Each structure stands twice: as C-alpha cells, then as structure tokens.
Amino acid sequence: MYNQKEFMSDLEMRNIGEPEFIQAVSEVLESVIDVVNNDPEYLDARILERITEPDRVFMFKVEWENDDAEVQVNKGYRVQFNNSIGPYKGGLRFHPSVTLGTLKFLGFEQIFKNSLTTLPMGGGKGGSDFNPKGKSDTEIMRFCRSFMTELQKYIGPETDVPAGDIGVGSREIGYMYGQYKRLRGENTGVLTGKGRNWGGSLIRPEATGFGAIYFADEVVKAHNDSLKDKLLSVSGFGNVAWGACIKATELGAKVITISGPDGYIHDKDGISTQEKWDYMLELRASNNDVVKPYAEKFGVPFFEGKKPWEVKVDIAVPCAFQNELNEDDADALIKSGVKYIIETSNMGCTTEAVNKFIAGKIPFGPGKAANAGGVAVSGLEMSQNSMKYSWASEDVDDKLGRIMKDIHSACVTEGTQSDGYINYVKGANIAGFRKVADAMLDLGY
Ligand code: GLU
C-alpha cells in the first residue's frame, strides 16, 4: 500500500528544486491513490514509482548568433516521459522561465492528457530558456536551426514527435522542420503544427482553443445549461486564446477579456469580429508580448499589471501560463458568481485555487482535459502524414468535437461523486491514468 505523504516526500527528495513537477504529481496522486491502493497488480508493478520517473531526459547546449554577430548560448531539453501507449508526443516551449522541472511537469501532464485523447500517443515535452521577446525573425530562425541540429538526434516520426507550445508556433515549427529536412532529407510527420502547405493539418492552429470551448459546451450541457449569451474571461492573447475567442463567438458566447504579461484589456462588446481575431495574430507575431496595443486600437480599457479574474463573468478560461490563477483570484471569481472554470493553460490554477472551486462545487475542467484538443489534432496530423493524405477542415473539426465529447464522458464516468457533483479533476486523472498504467502492466518492465 502506498502512503501518499511518504510517497510525496520521497519524490521531493529525488526531484530537488522542481516545485512545478512536485505539484503536478501531487495533484494526480491525490486522484489516483485509492485506485492504485485497491489494485494488487498496480501495487506489485510499482506503477507509481515508474510513472513518475521520465524514461530519459536530454539536455543540450544551443549556440547561435544574434543580429549583431554576437554568440549566444541557451539551454535545450527534451523530456521523454512515457511511451507505453504510443510515441512520445508533446510540445516545445521557448520561454526564459523554462527549466528541467518545468518540462518534467509538462511532460508528466502530457502522459495523461494524451491518454485521454483516445489516440495512441505517449507523453513528452521539450524546449529552451530562449526568450523570443524582442528577437528578429532571423534571430528566431538561427536559434531554431541550432536547436534542431541537436534535437534531431533524439526524435523521429515513430519515436518522439514534438510540436509547439508557448513561444513556438508555426513560424518556429517551420524553421525547425526546415532544418530537420536539411539534415535528414526526409518528409515525415516528425513535428506537428506544420504549415498547411507542407504537411500540416487543417484546424491544428485553432485546435486547442476550439477544443476548450467544445469541452466547455459539454460541461454546461451536463449542467442543463448552454453557452448562449455567457460571458467569458480569457487570459493570454496567443494561439489558444485566439481559437477560444472564435469558437466561443460561434457558439453564442462572448469573450470580454484577453491579457498579456503587461495587464488585461476589457472589451465589453466582445472579442468577436474577424478584425479583432486577426489583430490578435498580429500582436503575437510582433514578438513584443504585450496586449496594451489592443486597447489603443479598439478604444477599450486596459488594466496595467492586473489579471482578468477581477471581472464578473459566467465562465473563466485561463489560457496563458501555469499557476496564473491563485487562491485570491479564485476567491474573487467565486464572490462575483462565476459558474464554471475551464482551465485551458497547463496547470493554470494553483492547487489552492482548484481546491476552492471544488469545495464550492463549481464545475472545474482541468487543463489536461480541456486543452487536449491541441494534441488531439496533432495526433490527427500524424495520421494524415502516415497516410500521405489530408482531411478537409470539417472532417478534422468534426473529429476534434467528438474527441472532446469523449474526454468529457470519461471525466463524468470516473469523476461523478455520490452527491452528483462532477469532479472533473479526479475524472480526468483516473481515466488518463488507468489506460497508461494498464499498458505498463501489459508491457512488463
Ligand atoms: N503544447 C500542446 C500541449 O500542451 C500541444 C502538444 C502537441 O501538439 O504535441 O498539449
């Protein structure tokens, strides 16, 4: 039998200085401990020790030259966490905050998220402490080229398939894929999130945001409610927030905030026109990492240094960064009457915030379920690449919708409490965990 406290203190000793990884494991453990302790096969196979240790980690140096011909050095990583149900799959994050611990937390979350998609994908994550802010396009290209020169040794379409994450969009994927092809001479599905003209899947750019709103739609329906006329606060202004604004509008809801590291904007009319969506893409492509220009362009208020969780809405949709919504933010949202939380960033809420929502019986969709649409369409991109074929956008969107529906059902099956409250955190963790743990049993050690 596992003792939860002992297991965690042992894990902390073995993973010093990795608080986000400890937080991610602790949250999963809380959900699955009884499942494991009641299954002699899981206990005998020491599933918990094995699932919390990455298969392997690559750490490497990335040397590149800036526009002033000065040599720059960054750290590069790829964490191959678990490939029991399929090739390692997960994004690359370029952000100055990236450490090994960050990528271990993200890789660990990815195992269960990918399992929930119903597609055969294992969990991995990678990235660099490279800061794209203020970099020129050629600097980004030189960095990506150098990063891939090393990374290509460890990845492959049947072994490990990276994609984008924060700081890595189709531009960066393009430069990396270009270098992979230069070095290997292959056209393969080694990366996903590719451009539509060179092997990418339609709907991949929209997929994470669309998927989150499909998930939200399922959550409200399960509570005899609808998205029609609901007010949403969204954080972030990148690819995920963009997709969420588009799909929310399509389903009759209104997104009234987006945010950046500089603050948030409050657009009462809704971020609901093509012009506003296109402007979000422009903001992202500028590499400035600020949202204030939106307020100036559309004449709406900007709140410097503030988070959007102080605005009264029906649904809060964090789409930016881990731990971006804390206990105080949760209190503010609960006080102003929030009805649902759709966590779309990976581990976007602190443990304390999640516990508050659950204690308040507010339906809370965790990131690993709500944001799984992105990697799900990456899985569909892999399928299309293997077939040397491409599906129409309606086909991909339709498959995405069905996957999000299935993820929601899995959460309901595993997470419904005796009082009828659907604990989506527990549901997602147990459903995601079972499939991987059972595969590990089947495969031996
Ligand atoms: N970075 C995304 C995530 O957190 C997408 C990963 C992928 O498409 O492989 O799931």
Short mmCIF file of C-alpha atoms and ligand atoms in Angstrom, two decimals:
data_model
loop_
_atom_site.label_atom_id
_atom_site.label_comp_id
_atom_site.label_asym_id
_atom_site.label_seq_id
_atom_site.Cartn_x
_atom_site.Cartn_y
_atom_site.Cartn_z
CA MET A 1 0.00 0.00 0.00
CA TYR A 2 1.19 3.48 -0.78
CA ASN A 3 1.17 6.17 1.87
CA GLN A 4 0.50 9.40 -0.02
CA LYS A 5 2.59 11.63 2.27
CA GLU A 6 5.58 9.28 2.30
CA PHE A 7 5.46 8.83 -1.44
CA MET A 8 5.46 12.60 -1.96
CA SER A 9 8.28 13.33 0.46
CA ASP A 10 10.37 10.62 -1.20
CA LEU A 11 9.57 12.10 -4.62
CA GLU A 12 10.57 15.58 -3.40
CA MET A 13 13.92 14.25 -2.20
CA ARG A 14 14.59 12.76 -5.62
CA ASN A 15 13.49 15.85 -7.56
CA ILE A 16 15.01 18.74 -5.66
CA GLY A 17 14.25 22.23 -6.94
CA GLU A 18 11.36 21.15 -9.18
CA PRO A 19 8.25 22.55 -7.43
CA GLU A 20 6.01 22.51 -10.51
CA PHE A 21 6.77 18.85 -11.14
CA ILE A 22 6.03 18.05 -7.50
CA GLN A 23 2.73 19.98 -7.77
CA ALA A 24 1.70 18.12 -10.94
CA VAL A 25 2.45 14.70 -9.43
CA SER A 26 0.78 15.59 -6.15
CA GLU A 27 -2.45 16.57 -7.94
CA VAL A 28 -2.56 13.34 -9.94
CA LEU A 29 -1.66 11.24 -6.91
CA GLU A 30 -4.48 12.78 -4.88
CA SER A 31 -6.93 11.49 -7.53
CA VAL A 32 -5.48 8.04 -8.21
CA ILE A 33 -4.13 6.89 -4.84
CA ASP A 34 -7.22 4.84 -3.98
CA VAL A 35 -7.38 3.28 -7.43
CA VAL A 36 -3.75 2.16 -7.06
CA ASN A 37 -4.03 1.01 -3.46
CA ASN A 38 -7.05 -1.12 -4.35
CA ASP A 39 -5.32 -2.90 -7.21
CA PRO A 40 -2.73 -5.53 -6.27
CA GLU A 41 -1.43 -5.60 -9.84
CA TYR A 42 -0.62 -1.87 -9.79
CA LEU A 43 0.95 -2.28 -6.36
CA ASP A 44 3.13 -5.25 -7.39
CA ALA A 45 4.24 -3.48 -10.55
CA ARG A 46 5.26 -0.35 -8.56
CA ILE A 47 3.32 1.71 -11.06
CA LEU A 48 3.60 5.00 -9.16
CA GLU A 49 7.39 4.96 -8.91
CA ARG A 50 7.64 4.03 -12.58
CA ILE A 51 5.12 6.51 -13.95
CA THR A 52 6.69 9.46 -12.10
CA GLU A 53 10.20 8.86 -13.44
CA PRO A 54 10.86 10.01 -17.04
CA ASP A 55 12.19 7.32 -19.38
CA ARG A 56 15.02 9.69 -20.27
CA VAL A 57 15.95 13.36 -20.41
CA PHE A 58 18.17 15.07 -22.97
CA MET A 59 19.84 18.35 -22.03
CA PHE A 60 21.94 20.18 -24.55
CA LYS A 61 23.61 23.44 -25.43
CA VAL A 62 22.17 25.69 -28.14
CA GLU A 63 24.68 28.11 -29.65
CA TRP A 64 23.52 30.75 -32.09
CA GLU A 65 24.39 34.21 -33.32
CA ASN A 66 22.29 37.36 -32.85
CA ASP A 67 21.89 40.12 -35.46
CA ASP A 68 24.93 41.92 -34.05
CA ALA A 69 27.05 38.82 -34.73
CA GLU A 70 27.38 38.11 -31.00
CA VAL A 71 27.46 34.49 -29.84
CA GLN A 72 24.50 33.44 -27.67
CA VAL A 73 24.11 30.31 -25.55
CA ASN A 74 20.87 28.74 -24.33
CA LYS A 75 19.83 25.50 -22.69
CA GLY A 76 17.83 22.96 -24.72
CA TYR A 77 15.84 20.00 -23.40
CA ARG A 78 13.70 17.07 -24.42
CA VAL A 79 11.98 15.01 -21.73
CA GLN A 80 10.78 11.60 -22.96
CA PHE A 81 8.46 10.71 -20.13
CA ASN A 82 6.39 7.67 -21.03
CA ASN A 83 5.79 5.85 -24.33
CA SER A 84 3.59 2.99 -23.12
CA ILE A 85 0.66 3.83 -25.39
CA GLY A 86 2.47 5.45 -28.33
CA PRO A 87 5.43 7.56 -29.44
CA TYR A 88 6.44 10.37 -27.08
CA LYS A 89 4.32 13.35 -28.02
CA GLY A 90 4.26 16.88 -26.69
CA GLY A 91 5.24 20.42 -27.44
CA LEU A 92 8.36 22.54 -27.25
CA ARG A 93 8.26 25.65 -25.06
CA PHE A 94 10.58 28.61 -25.65
CA HIS A 95 10.39 30.91 -22.63
CA PRO A 96 13.01 32.34 -20.24
CA SER A 97 11.31 30.61 -17.29
CA VAL A 98 11.85 27.12 -18.74
CA THR A 99 13.82 24.73 -16.52
CA LEU A 100 14.09 20.97 -16.44
CA GLY A 101 11.47 20.97 -13.66
CA THR A 102 9.01 22.93 -15.84
CA LEU A 103 9.39 20.45 -18.67
CA LYS A 104 9.07 17.47 -16.34
CA PHE A 105 5.77 18.87 -15.04
CA LEU A 106 4.56 19.47 -18.59
CA GLY A 107 5.76 16.06 -19.79
CA PHE A 108 4.06 14.35 -16.85
CA GLU A 109 0.75 16.14 -17.53
CA GLN A 110 1.08 15.25 -21.19
CA ILE A 111 1.05 11.50 -20.42
CA PHE A 112 -2.48 11.65 -19.04
CA LYS A 113 -3.74 14.29 -21.47
CA ASN A 114 -2.59 12.26 -24.45
CA SER A 115 -4.13 9.14 -22.96
CA LEU A 116 -7.46 10.99 -22.64
CA THR A 117 -7.49 11.91 -26.34
CA THR A 118 -8.11 8.20 -27.14
CA LEU A 119 -5.23 8.39 -29.67
CA PRO A 120 -2.02 6.34 -29.36
CA MET A 121 0.40 8.95 -28.04
CA GLY A 122 2.86 8.81 -25.14
CA GLY A 123 3.99 11.82 -23.12
CA GLY A 124 6.96 14.10 -23.70
CA LYS A 125 7.90 17.76 -23.64
CA GLY A 126 10.86 19.91 -24.52
CA GLY A 127 12.04 23.42 -25.04
CA SER A 128 14.53 26.06 -24.11
CA ASP A 129 15.08 29.08 -21.89
CA PHE A 130 15.39 31.11 -25.11
CA ASN A 131 13.33 34.32 -24.89
CA PRO A 132 11.62 35.15 -28.22
CA LYS A 133 10.59 38.59 -26.91
CA GLY A 134 12.16 41.35 -28.98
CA LYS A 135 14.00 38.93 -31.27
CA SER A 136 14.06 39.48 -35.00
CA ASP A 137 12.76 36.88 -37.40
CA THR A 138 16.28 35.94 -38.50
CA GLU A 139 17.39 35.54 -34.87
CA ILE A 140 14.48 33.20 -34.27
CA MET A 141 15.41 31.27 -37.40
CA ARG A 142 19.04 30.91 -36.37
CA PHE A 143 18.04 29.78 -32.89
CA CYS A 144 15.54 27.21 -34.24
CA ARG A 145 18.12 25.87 -36.68
CA SER A 146 20.68 25.36 -33.96
CA PHE A 147 18.13 23.86 -31.57
CA MET A 148 17.02 21.31 -34.19
CA THR A 149 20.60 20.44 -35.15
CA GLU A 150 20.86 18.79 -31.73
CA LEU A 151 17.23 17.75 -31.16
CA GLN A 152 17.02 15.73 -34.40
CA LYS A 153 19.26 13.08 -32.86
CA TYR A 154 16.58 12.14 -30.36
CA ILE A 155 13.28 12.38 -32.27
CA GLY A 156 11.54 10.58 -35.14
CA PRO A 157 8.03 10.04 -36.53
CA GLU A 158 7.73 6.64 -34.82
CA THR A 159 9.60 7.53 -31.61
CA ASP A 160 9.10 11.14 -30.49
CA VAL A 161 7.05 13.83 -32.22
CA PRO A 162 7.43 17.38 -30.85
CA ALA A 163 5.06 20.27 -31.60
CA GLY A 164 4.51 23.85 -30.44
CA ASP A 165 3.75 25.34 -27.04
CA ILE A 166 4.34 28.80 -25.55
CA GLY A 167 6.81 30.68 -27.81
CA VAL A 168 6.64 28.04 -30.53
CA GLY A 169 4.09 28.49 -33.31
CA SER A 170 4.00 27.60 -36.98
CA ARG A 171 6.88 30.01 -37.76
CA GLU A 172 9.22 28.25 -35.31
CA ILE A 173 7.95 24.79 -36.35
CA GLY A 174 8.73 25.80 -39.95
CA TYR A 175 12.31 26.77 -39.20
CA MET A 176 12.86 23.59 -37.17
CA TYR A 177 11.22 21.35 -39.76
CA GLY A 178 13.32 23.01 -42.46
CA GLN A 179 16.48 22.16 -40.55
CA TYR A 180 15.31 18.58 -39.90
CA LYS A 181 14.81 18.16 -43.64
CA ARG A 182 18.16 19.71 -44.44
CA LEU A 183 19.89 17.27 -42.10
CA ARG A 184 17.85 14.15 -42.72
CA GLY A 185 16.40 14.66 -46.18
CA GLU A 186 13.04 13.26 -45.06
CA ASN A 187 9.46 14.45 -45.35
CA THR A 188 7.88 12.87 -42.32
CA GLY A 189 5.49 13.55 -39.51
CA VAL A 190 8.39 14.23 -37.12
CA LEU A 191 6.83 17.51 -35.97
CA THR A 192 3.19 18.55 -35.79
CA GLY A 193 1.75 22.02 -36.09
CA LYS A 194 3.29 22.26 -39.55
CA GLY A 195 2.03 24.75 -42.13
CA ARG A 196 -0.87 23.63 -44.32
CA ASN A 197 1.28 23.69 -47.47
CA TRP A 198 3.97 21.41 -46.07
CA GLY A 199 2.24 18.58 -44.27
CA GLY A 200 0.25 20.34 -41.56
CA SER A 201 -3.32 19.54 -40.61
CA LEU A 202 -6.14 21.98 -41.14
CA ILE A 203 -7.61 23.17 -37.83
CA ARG A 204 -4.35 22.49 -35.89
CA PRO A 205 -3.78 26.23 -35.16
CA GLU A 206 -7.35 26.56 -33.88
CA ALA A 207 -7.49 23.17 -32.17
CA THR A 208 -6.58 23.95 -28.55
CA GLY A 209 -8.93 26.92 -28.30
CA PHE A 210 -11.73 25.21 -30.25
CA GLY A 211 -11.33 22.07 -28.15
CA ALA A 212 -11.53 24.04 -24.89
CA ILE A 213 -14.80 25.63 -25.98
CA TYR A 214 -16.21 22.26 -27.15
CA PHE A 215 -15.29 20.95 -23.71
CA ALA A 216 -16.97 23.98 -22.09
CA ASP A 217 -20.05 23.27 -24.19
CA GLU A 218 -20.16 19.71 -22.86
CA VAL A 219 -19.70 20.92 -19.28
CA VAL A 220 -22.55 23.44 -19.47
CA LYS A 221 -24.82 20.90 -21.18
CA ALA A 222 -24.10 18.39 -18.41
CA HIS A 223 -25.44 21.05 -16.05
CA ASN A 224 -28.57 21.68 -18.14
CA ASP A 225 -27.16 24.98 -19.25
CA SER A 226 -25.95 26.46 -22.54
CA LEU A 227 -23.13 28.68 -23.80
CA LYS A 228 -25.62 31.07 -25.37
CA ASP A 229 -25.06 34.62 -24.05
CA LYS A 230 -22.50 33.51 -21.49
CA LEU A 231 -19.73 35.99 -20.64
CA LEU A 232 -16.22 34.56 -20.67
CA SER A 233 -12.94 35.94 -19.35
CA VAL A 234 -9.91 34.60 -21.18
CA SER A 235 -6.27 35.18 -20.23
CA GLY A 236 -3.38 35.22 -22.69
CA PHE A 237 -3.61 36.51 -26.25
CA GLY A 238 -1.80 33.80 -28.20
CA ASN A 239 -2.93 30.95 -30.32
CA VAL A 240 -5.05 29.26 -27.63
CA ALA A 241 -6.90 32.44 -26.59
CA TRP A 242 -7.44 33.25 -30.27
CA GLY A 243 -9.09 29.90 -31.01
CA ALA A 244 -11.22 30.19 -27.87
CA CYS A 245 -12.49 33.66 -28.88
CA ILE A 246 -13.50 32.41 -32.34
CA LYS A 247 -15.31 29.26 -31.20
CA ALA A 248 -16.99 30.94 -28.22
CA THR A 249 -18.42 33.59 -30.56
CA GLU A 250 -19.61 30.88 -32.96
CA LEU A 251 -21.47 29.13 -30.12
CA GLY A 252 -23.18 32.34 -28.98
CA ALA A 253 -20.96 33.28 -26.02
CA LYS A 254 -18.93 36.47 -25.59
CA VAL A 255 -15.26 36.69 -24.59
CA ILE A 256 -14.67 40.06 -22.91
CA THR A 257 -11.03 39.89 -21.77
CA ILE A 258 -7.62 38.85 -23.02
CA SER A 259 -4.34 39.50 -21.23
CA GLY A 260 -0.58 39.63 -21.50
CA PRO A 261 2.32 39.93 -19.06
CA ASP A 262 1.58 43.71 -19.10
CA GLY A 263 -2.08 43.52 -17.92
CA TYR A 264 -5.51 42.81 -19.38
CA ILE A 265 -7.98 44.50 -21.72
CA HIS A 266 -11.72 44.59 -21.10
CA ASP A 267 -13.74 44.65 -24.31
CA LYS A 268 -17.41 44.81 -23.33
CA ASP A 269 -18.58 44.33 -26.93
CA GLY A 270 -16.76 41.02 -27.09
CA ILE A 271 -13.65 39.87 -28.93
CA SER A 272 -15.99 38.69 -31.60
CA THR A 273 -15.07 40.06 -35.01
CA GLN A 274 -12.67 38.87 -37.69
CA GLU A 275 -10.79 42.18 -37.37
CA LYS A 276 -10.16 41.60 -33.65
CA TRP A 277 -9.12 37.96 -34.18
CA ASP A 278 -6.73 38.97 -36.96
CA TYR A 279 -5.30 41.68 -34.72
CA MET A 280 -4.58 39.09 -32.02
CA LEU A 281 -2.46 37.18 -34.54
CA GLU A 282 -0.66 40.39 -35.47
CA LEU A 283 0.07 41.12 -31.80
CA ARG A 284 1.52 37.64 -31.35
CA ALA A 285 3.65 37.85 -34.49
CA SER A 286 5.15 41.17 -33.32
CA ASN A 287 7.21 39.33 -30.63
CA ASN A 288 6.52 42.16 -28.15
CA ASP A 289 4.49 40.06 -25.69
CA VAL A 290 2.12 42.90 -24.71
CA VAL A 291 -1.64 43.24 -25.05
CA LYS A 292 -1.95 47.00 -24.43
CA PRO A 293 -1.93 47.91 -28.16
CA TYR A 294 -5.31 46.10 -28.46
CA ALA A 295 -6.81 48.62 -26.02
CA GLU A 296 -5.40 51.52 -28.03
CA LYS A 297 -6.55 50.13 -31.37
CA PHE A 298 -10.11 49.29 -30.32
CA GLY A 299 -10.60 52.03 -27.69
CA VAL A 300 -11.24 49.74 -24.74
CA PRO A 301 -9.90 49.96 -21.15
CA PHE A 302 -6.52 48.43 -20.27
CA PHE A 303 -5.67 47.44 -16.70
CA GLU A 304 -1.94 47.55 -16.21
CA GLY A 305 -0.36 44.79 -14.14
CA LYS A 306 -3.78 43.24 -13.39
CA LYS A 307 -5.27 39.82 -14.12
CA PRO A 308 -8.68 39.40 -15.76
CA TRP A 309 -10.08 37.34 -12.86
CA GLU A 310 -11.43 40.50 -11.21
CA VAL A 311 -14.04 40.86 -13.98
CA LYS A 312 -17.52 39.41 -13.34
CA VAL A 313 -18.18 36.60 -15.83
CA ASP A 314 -20.00 33.28 -16.11
CA ILE A 315 -17.00 31.25 -17.24
CA ALA A 316 -13.30 31.86 -16.59
CA VAL A 317 -10.93 30.37 -19.14
CA PRO A 318 -7.25 30.69 -18.16
CA CYS A 319 -5.26 30.24 -21.38
CA ALA A 320 -1.83 31.62 -20.53
CA PHE A 321 0.57 30.07 -18.03
CA GLN A 322 0.93 27.60 -15.16
CA ASN A 323 -0.32 28.86 -11.78
CA GLU A 324 -1.69 32.04 -13.35
CA LEU A 325 -4.87 31.83 -11.25
CA ASN A 326 -4.26 31.67 -7.49
CA GLU A 327 -6.34 31.36 -4.34
CA ASP A 328 -7.15 35.10 -4.20
CA ASP A 329 -8.23 35.05 -7.84
CA ALA A 330 -10.42 32.03 -7.09
CA ASP A 331 -12.00 33.90 -4.15
CA ALA A 332 -12.69 36.92 -6.37
CA LEU A 333 -14.27 34.77 -9.09
CA ILE A 334 -16.41 32.83 -6.62
CA LYS A 335 -17.53 36.05 -4.96
CA SER A 336 -18.60 37.57 -8.26
CA GLY A 337 -20.63 34.46 -9.08
CA VAL A 338 -18.55 32.55 -11.64
CA LYS A 339 -20.39 29.40 -12.76
CA TYR A 340 -17.69 27.32 -14.48
CA ILE A 341 -13.90 27.24 -14.82
CA ILE A 342 -12.35 25.83 -17.97
CA GLU A 343 -8.61 25.63 -17.22
CA THR A 344 -7.02 25.74 -20.65
CA SER A 345 -3.41 26.54 -19.76
CA ASN A 346 -1.41 23.59 -18.44
CA MET A 347 -1.84 23.59 -14.63
CA GLY A 348 -3.16 27.15 -14.96
CA CYS A 349 -4.59 27.16 -11.43
CA THR A 350 -2.71 26.67 -8.19
CA THR A 351 -3.66 23.66 -6.06
CA GLU A 352 -5.27 26.02 -3.53
CA ALA A 353 -7.40 27.64 -6.24
CA VAL A 354 -8.53 24.26 -7.61
CA ASN A 355 -9.46 23.11 -4.10
CA LYS A 356 -11.54 26.26 -3.59
CA PHE A 357 -13.52 25.69 -6.78
CA ILE A 358 -14.10 22.04 -5.92
CA ALA A 359 -15.09 22.88 -2.33
CA GLY A 360 -17.52 25.48 -3.74
CA LYS A 361 -18.95 22.77 -6.07
CA ILE A 362 -18.10 24.87 -9.10
CA PRO A 363 -17.52 22.67 -12.15
CA PHE A 364 -13.80 22.88 -12.89
CA GLY A 365 -12.44 21.38 -16.13
CA PRO A 366 -8.70 20.73 -15.64
CA GLY A 367 -6.17 21.60 -18.33
CA LYS A 368 -5.30 18.05 -19.19
CA ALA A 369 -8.90 17.50 -20.32
CA ALA A 370 -9.90 20.98 -21.50
CA ASN A 371 -6.78 21.70 -23.57
CA ALA A 372 -6.34 18.20 -25.02
CA GLY A 373 -7.79 19.32 -28.36
CA GLY A 374 -4.43 20.70 -29.44
CA VAL A 375 -2.51 17.49 -29.07
CA ALA A 376 -5.52 15.52 -30.34
CA VAL A 377 -5.34 17.33 -33.67
CA SER A 378 -1.57 16.81 -33.59
CA GLY A 379 -2.41 13.09 -33.39
CA LEU A 380 -4.69 13.52 -36.39
CA GLU A 381 -1.86 15.32 -38.21
CA MET A 382 0.36 12.30 -37.55
CA SER A 383 -2.32 10.01 -39.01
CA GLN A 384 -2.64 12.16 -42.14
CA ASN A 385 1.15 12.27 -42.56
CA SER A 386 1.36 8.47 -42.26
CA MET A 387 -1.36 8.08 -44.88
CA LYS A 388 0.16 10.79 -47.10
CA TYR A 389 -3.28 12.30 -47.21
CA SER A 390 -5.11 15.32 -45.85
CA TRP A 391 -8.61 15.69 -44.50
CA ALA A 392 -10.89 18.66 -45.10
CA SER A 393 -11.19 21.11 -42.23
CA GLU A 394 -14.79 20.00 -41.49
CA ASP A 395 -13.56 16.40 -41.11
CA VAL A 396 -10.83 17.41 -38.66
CA ASP A 397 -13.14 19.76 -36.74
CA ASP A 398 -15.76 17.03 -36.54
CA LYS A 399 -13.22 14.52 -35.18
CA LEU A 400 -11.98 17.12 -32.68
CA GLY A 401 -15.53 17.73 -31.47
CA ARG A 402 -16.09 14.00 -30.97
CA ILE A 403 -12.80 13.58 -29.10
CA MET A 404 -13.67 16.43 -26.70
CA LYS A 405 -17.10 14.86 -26.14
CA ASP A 406 -15.44 11.50 -25.34
CA ILE A 407 -12.99 13.15 -22.95
CA HIS A 408 -15.90 14.80 -21.18
CA SER A 409 -17.76 11.48 -20.89
CA ALA A 410 -14.64 9.79 -19.47
CA CYS A 411 -14.41 12.53 -16.82
CA VAL A 412 -18.08 12.11 -15.93
CA THR A 413 -17.76 8.31 -15.66
CA GLU A 414 -14.73 8.39 -13.38
CA GLY A 415 -15.40 11.65 -11.54
CA THR A 416 -19.07 11.82 -10.58
CA GLN A 417 -19.43 11.95 -6.79
CA SER A 418 -22.26 10.44 -4.75
CA ASP A 419 -23.79 13.92 -4.33
CA GLY A 420 -23.89 14.32 -8.13
CA TYR A 421 -21.01 16.85 -8.34
CA ILE A 422 -18.76 16.02 -11.27
CA ASN A 423 -15.19 16.21 -10.05
CA TYR A 424 -13.55 16.67 -13.46
CA VAL A 425 -10.06 16.74 -11.92
CA LYS A 426 -10.49 13.30 -10.42
CA GLY A 427 -12.29 12.02 -13.51
CA ALA A 428 -9.57 13.19 -15.92
CA ASN A 429 -6.73 11.92 -13.76
CA ILE A 430 -8.23 8.47 -13.19
CA ALA A 431 -9.33 7.97 -16.81
CA GLY A 432 -5.97 9.14 -18.17
CA PHE A 433 -4.00 7.13 -15.62
CA ARG A 434 -5.80 3.78 -15.99
CA LYS A 435 -5.06 3.38 -19.67
CA VAL A 436 -1.34 4.12 -19.27
CA ALA A 437 -0.98 2.02 -16.11
CA ASP A 438 -2.74 -0.94 -17.77
CA ALA A 439 -0.48 -0.63 -20.81
CA MET A 440 2.55 -0.64 -18.48
CA LEU A 441 1.29 -3.86 -16.90
CA ASP A 442 0.81 -5.46 -20.33
CA LEU A 443 4.28 -4.45 -21.50
CA GLY A 444 6.20 -5.60 -18.43
CA TYR A 445 9.37 -3.93 -17.27
N1 GLU B 1 1.80 22.02 -26.37
C1 GLU B 1 0.48 21.49 -26.56
C2 GLU B 1 0.01 20.82 -25.29
O1 GLU B 1 0.31 21.30 -24.21
C3 GLU B 1 0.39 20.63 -27.82
C4 GLU B 1 1.29 19.45 -27.88
C5 GLU B 1 1.28 18.71 -29.22
O2 GLU B 1 0.53 19.09 -30.10
O3 GLU B 1 2.02 17.75 -29.32
O4 GLU B 1 -0.69 19.85 -25.29
#
